[in-house]
């Protein structure tokens, strides 16, 4: 069984997830922790539950999802893992912070980690997360999908009744629609979607009510 703890972070209300199982190993997905109290909350949760962080996973390379990368490296010794197509974005986190919120933030520039690939299984504890490439919001956007538990971490590709914007640097609306069609055909309807912003949803509800997904395909029940 997966234990999923959400932390809502920074001025963009970004969702950071700490995902663990009964072995005590955990992965941190999209650490957007910016304010000191956010970093403290994540560290206290890990320590209080005697967890061992083993991977820092990034759904994509926008700064609101990576403010806390240096914090995770300093605290747990983990480097960010992301799709290579988002390397230009990961290398421009500092300039993104300046452009989006007008701050100079050296902490947004982490050391380079490893690159993850479509179809790869990210293993921790007794579980695995399958990487599904979902370009559009950014060229290297990915889902992390745990088939065994029926849950997927969608980053900014898919939200509850909405999708990620594509007017930012390197965004592509046509690619996003292709990715939505892929996800609609791949994930069962009862898959719980844990997005990068806002509350959780399910594929069934999105296919029924999300205007971007209504015509994207049928869920696999």
Short mmCIF file of C-alpha atoms in Angstrom, two decimals:
data_model
loop_
_atom_site.label_atom_id
_atom_site.label_comp_id
_atom_site.label_asym_id
_atom_site.label_seq_id
_atom_site.Cartn_x
_atom_site.Cartn_y
_atom_site.Cartn_z
CA UNK A 1 0.00 0.00 0.00
CA UNK A 2 1.21 3.47 -0.88
CA UNK A 3 1.11 6.31 1.60
CA UNK A 4 0.78 9.63 -0.23
CA UNK A 5 1.30 12.89 1.61
CA UNK A 6 0.67 16.13 -0.25
CA UNK A 7 2.37 19.42 0.61
CA UNK A 8 1.00 22.57 -1.04
CA UNK A 9 4.00 24.78 -1.71
CA UNK A 10 5.11 28.25 -2.74
CA UNK A 11 3.26 31.19 -4.23
CA UNK A 12 1.90 29.00 -7.05
CA UNK A 13 0.17 26.51 -4.69
CA UNK A 14 2.12 23.64 -6.23
CA UNK A 15 1.64 20.06 -5.03
CA UNK A 16 4.70 18.25 -3.74
CA UNK A 17 4.15 14.57 -2.90
CA UNK A 18 6.05 12.30 -0.54
CA UNK A 19 5.16 8.74 -1.55
CA UNK A 20 6.15 5.82 0.68
CA UNK A 21 5.26 2.22 1.47
CA UNK A 22 5.63 -0.09 4.43
CA UNK A 23 9.37 -0.55 3.83
CA UNK A 24 9.93 3.07 4.83
CA UNK A 25 11.49 3.99 1.51
CA UNK A 26 9.94 6.99 -0.22
CA UNK A 27 10.21 9.16 -3.28
CA UNK A 28 9.68 12.91 -3.36
CA UNK A 29 7.80 14.12 -6.43
CA UNK A 30 8.05 17.77 -7.54
CA UNK A 31 9.55 19.46 -4.52
CA UNK A 32 8.33 23.03 -4.89
CA UNK A 33 9.09 23.94 -1.29
CA UNK A 34 10.09 27.61 -1.23
CA UNK A 35 9.21 29.04 2.17
CA UNK A 36 11.07 27.82 5.27
CA UNK A 37 7.92 26.42 6.86
CA UNK A 38 7.29 24.27 3.77
CA UNK A 39 10.76 22.77 3.91
CA UNK A 40 10.37 22.17 7.64
CA UNK A 41 7.01 20.45 7.14
CA UNK A 42 8.48 18.04 4.58
CA UNK A 43 11.56 17.29 6.69
CA UNK A 44 9.45 16.74 9.81
CA UNK A 45 7.08 14.39 7.97
CA UNK A 46 10.01 12.30 6.71
CA UNK A 47 11.68 12.23 10.12
CA UNK A 48 8.52 11.63 12.18
CA UNK A 49 7.54 8.69 9.99
CA UNK A 50 11.10 7.30 9.87
CA UNK A 51 11.15 7.43 6.09
CA UNK A 52 14.16 7.04 3.83
CA UNK A 53 13.96 9.24 0.71
CA UNK A 54 15.60 7.43 -2.21
CA UNK A 55 14.56 9.43 -5.33
CA UNK A 56 13.70 13.03 -6.19
CA UNK A 57 11.40 12.85 -9.23
CA UNK A 58 10.36 15.75 -11.45
CA UNK A 59 7.31 15.68 -13.69
CA UNK A 60 8.74 18.64 -15.61
CA UNK A 61 11.17 21.52 -15.49
CA UNK A 62 9.20 24.57 -14.37
CA UNK A 63 10.47 26.47 -11.39
CA UNK A 64 7.34 26.17 -9.25
CA UNK A 65 7.90 22.39 -9.18
CA UNK A 66 11.61 22.67 -8.45
CA UNK A 67 12.09 25.47 -5.91
CA UNK A 68 12.98 22.84 -3.30
CA UNK A 69 15.48 20.78 -5.28
CA UNK A 70 18.50 22.22 -3.48
CA UNK A 71 16.77 21.73 -0.13
CA UNK A 72 16.22 18.04 -0.96
CA UNK A 73 19.85 17.68 -2.02
CA UNK A 74 21.15 19.38 1.12
CA UNK A 75 18.81 17.45 3.44
CA UNK A 76 18.67 14.01 1.83
CA UNK A 77 21.48 13.94 -0.72
CA UNK A 78 19.16 13.39 -3.71
CA UNK A 79 19.55 14.91 -7.16
CA UNK A 80 16.54 15.60 -9.41
CA UNK A 81 15.57 13.01 -12.02
CA UNK A 82 13.77 14.31 -15.09
CA UNK A 83 13.20 13.77 -18.80
CA UNK A 84 16.11 14.97 -20.90
CA UNK A 85 13.82 17.03 -23.12
CA UNK A 86 13.33 19.42 -20.19
CA UNK A 87 17.04 19.97 -19.63
CA UNK A 88 16.87 23.52 -21.08
CA UNK A 89 14.15 24.35 -18.56
CA UNK A 90 15.98 22.71 -15.65
CA UNK A 91 19.06 24.72 -16.57
CA UNK A 92 17.07 27.97 -16.55
CA UNK A 93 15.30 27.67 -13.18
CA UNK A 94 17.00 30.80 -11.89
CA UNK A 95 15.89 32.89 -14.85
CA UNK A 96 12.39 31.41 -14.59
CA UNK A 97 12.20 32.57 -10.97
CA UNK A 98 13.25 36.04 -12.03
CA UNK A 99 10.75 36.16 -14.90
CA UNK A 100 7.76 34.63 -13.06
CA UNK A 101 8.02 36.21 -9.61
CA UNK A 102 10.84 38.74 -9.88
CA UNK A 103 13.20 37.08 -7.42
CA UNK A 104 16.84 36.09 -7.55
CA UNK A 105 16.86 32.56 -6.23
CA UNK A 106 20.15 30.68 -6.53
CA UNK A 107 18.58 27.73 -4.69
CA UNK A 108 16.46 26.95 -7.73
CA UNK A 109 19.55 25.77 -9.65
CA UNK A 110 20.31 22.17 -8.58
CA UNK A 111 23.14 19.97 -9.69
CA UNK A 112 22.19 17.83 -12.66
CA UNK A 113 20.65 14.47 -11.85
CA UNK A 114 19.92 11.48 -14.06
CA UNK A 115 17.52 11.46 -16.98
CA UNK A 116 14.43 9.29 -16.95
CA UNK A 117 12.99 7.69 -20.06
CA UNK A 118 9.56 6.77 -21.36
CA UNK A 119 8.59 3.30 -20.19
CA UNK A 120 11.18 3.20 -17.42
CA UNK A 121 10.18 1.81 -14.03
CA UNK A 122 11.21 3.89 -11.02
CA UNK A 123 11.56 1.46 -8.13
CA UNK A 124 11.42 2.12 -4.40
CA UNK A 125 10.43 -0.12 -1.52
CA UNK A 126 8.02 -2.75 -2.85
CA UNK A 127 6.58 -0.51 -5.55
CA UNK A 128 7.36 0.92 -8.94
CA UNK A 129 6.29 4.00 -10.85
CA UNK A 130 6.15 3.70 -14.61
CA UNK A 131 7.29 6.75 -16.57
CA UNK A 132 4.91 7.86 -19.32
CA UNK A 133 6.07 10.69 -21.57
CA UNK A 134 3.35 13.35 -21.88
CA UNK A 135 4.87 16.30 -23.74
CA UNK A 136 2.89 19.47 -24.30
CA UNK A 137 2.96 21.58 -21.16
CA UNK A 138 6.70 21.19 -21.58
CA UNK A 139 8.62 18.92 -23.97
CA UNK A 140 9.76 16.64 -21.15
CA UNK A 141 6.57 16.42 -19.10
CA UNK A 142 5.86 12.94 -17.70
CA UNK A 143 3.31 10.99 -15.69
CA UNK A 144 4.46 8.68 -12.89
CA UNK A 145 1.99 5.78 -12.87
CA UNK A 146 1.71 3.06 -10.23
CA UNK A 147 -0.44 0.42 -11.88
CA UNK A 148 -0.57 -1.78 -8.78
CA UNK A 149 -2.13 0.98 -6.67
CA UNK A 150 -4.11 2.65 -9.47
CA UNK A 151 -2.62 6.11 -9.03
CA UNK A 152 -0.83 8.50 -11.37
CA UNK A 153 1.07 11.72 -10.69
CA UNK A 154 0.29 13.97 -13.63
CA UNK A 155 2.33 17.11 -13.00
CA UNK A 156 0.87 19.97 -15.01
CA UNK A 157 -0.33 17.84 -17.93
CA UNK A 158 -3.74 17.07 -16.42
CA UNK A 159 -5.66 18.82 -13.65
CA UNK A 160 -9.11 18.30 -12.22
CA UNK A 161 -11.35 19.46 -15.10
CA UNK A 162 -8.49 21.27 -16.82
CA UNK A 163 -5.05 20.86 -18.38
CA UNK A 164 -1.72 22.62 -18.19
CA UNK A 165 -1.09 25.79 -20.14
CA UNK A 166 1.01 25.63 -23.29
CA UNK A 167 1.83 29.32 -23.79
CA UNK A 168 5.01 29.10 -21.71
CA UNK A 169 8.43 28.55 -23.25
CA UNK A 170 8.64 25.25 -25.20
CA UNK A 171 4.94 24.47 -24.65
CA UNK A 172 3.00 22.89 -27.51
CA UNK A 173 -0.79 22.55 -27.57
CA UNK A 174 -0.88 19.91 -30.28
CA UNK A 175 1.55 17.75 -28.33
CA UNK A 176 -0.54 18.19 -25.19
CA UNK A 177 -3.65 16.92 -26.98
CA UNK A 178 -1.72 13.92 -28.25
CA UNK A 179 -0.56 13.19 -24.71
CA UNK A 180 -4.11 13.41 -23.39
CA UNK A 181 -5.26 10.92 -25.99
CA UNK A 182 -2.43 8.60 -24.98
CA UNK A 183 -3.33 8.81 -21.30
CA UNK A 184 -7.05 8.41 -22.02
CA UNK A 185 -6.37 5.15 -23.79
CA UNK A 186 -3.75 3.84 -21.38
CA UNK A 187 -5.03 4.43 -17.86
CA UNK A 188 -8.09 2.63 -16.41
CA UNK A 189 -11.06 4.79 -15.51
CA UNK A 190 -10.62 4.26 -11.78
CA UNK A 191 -7.04 5.57 -11.83
CA UNK A 192 -6.64 8.33 -9.26
CA UNK A 193 -4.92 11.37 -10.74
CA UNK A 194 -2.69 13.39 -8.41
CA UNK A 195 -2.03 16.66 -10.25
CA UNK A 196 0.63 19.31 -9.86
CA UNK A 197 -1.92 21.87 -8.67
CA UNK A 198 -5.37 21.50 -7.11
CA UNK A 199 -7.18 18.44 -5.86
CA UNK A 200 -7.16 14.84 -6.97
CA UNK A 201 -9.50 13.43 -9.57
CA UNK A 202 -10.02 10.21 -11.54
CA UNK A 203 -9.62 9.34 -15.19
CA UNK A 204 -13.31 8.39 -15.36
CA UNK A 205 -14.42 11.81 -14.10
CA UNK A 206 -12.02 13.61 -16.42
CA UNK A 207 -13.17 11.66 -19.46
CA UNK A 208 -16.78 12.42 -18.55
CA UNK A 209 -16.47 16.10 -17.71
CA UNK A 210 -13.11 17.61 -18.71
CA UNK A 211 -13.69 19.44 -22.01
CA UNK A 212 -10.16 18.66 -23.17
CA UNK A 213 -10.66 14.93 -22.62
CA UNK A 214 -14.30 14.26 -23.50
CA UNK A 215 -13.37 13.36 -27.07
CA UNK A 216 -9.90 12.00 -26.31
CA UNK A 217 -10.91 8.34 -26.11
CA UNK A 218 -12.55 5.77 -23.95
CA UNK A 219 -11.18 4.60 -20.60
CA UNK A 220 -10.14 0.99 -20.28
CA UNK A 221 -12.47 -0.48 -17.67
#
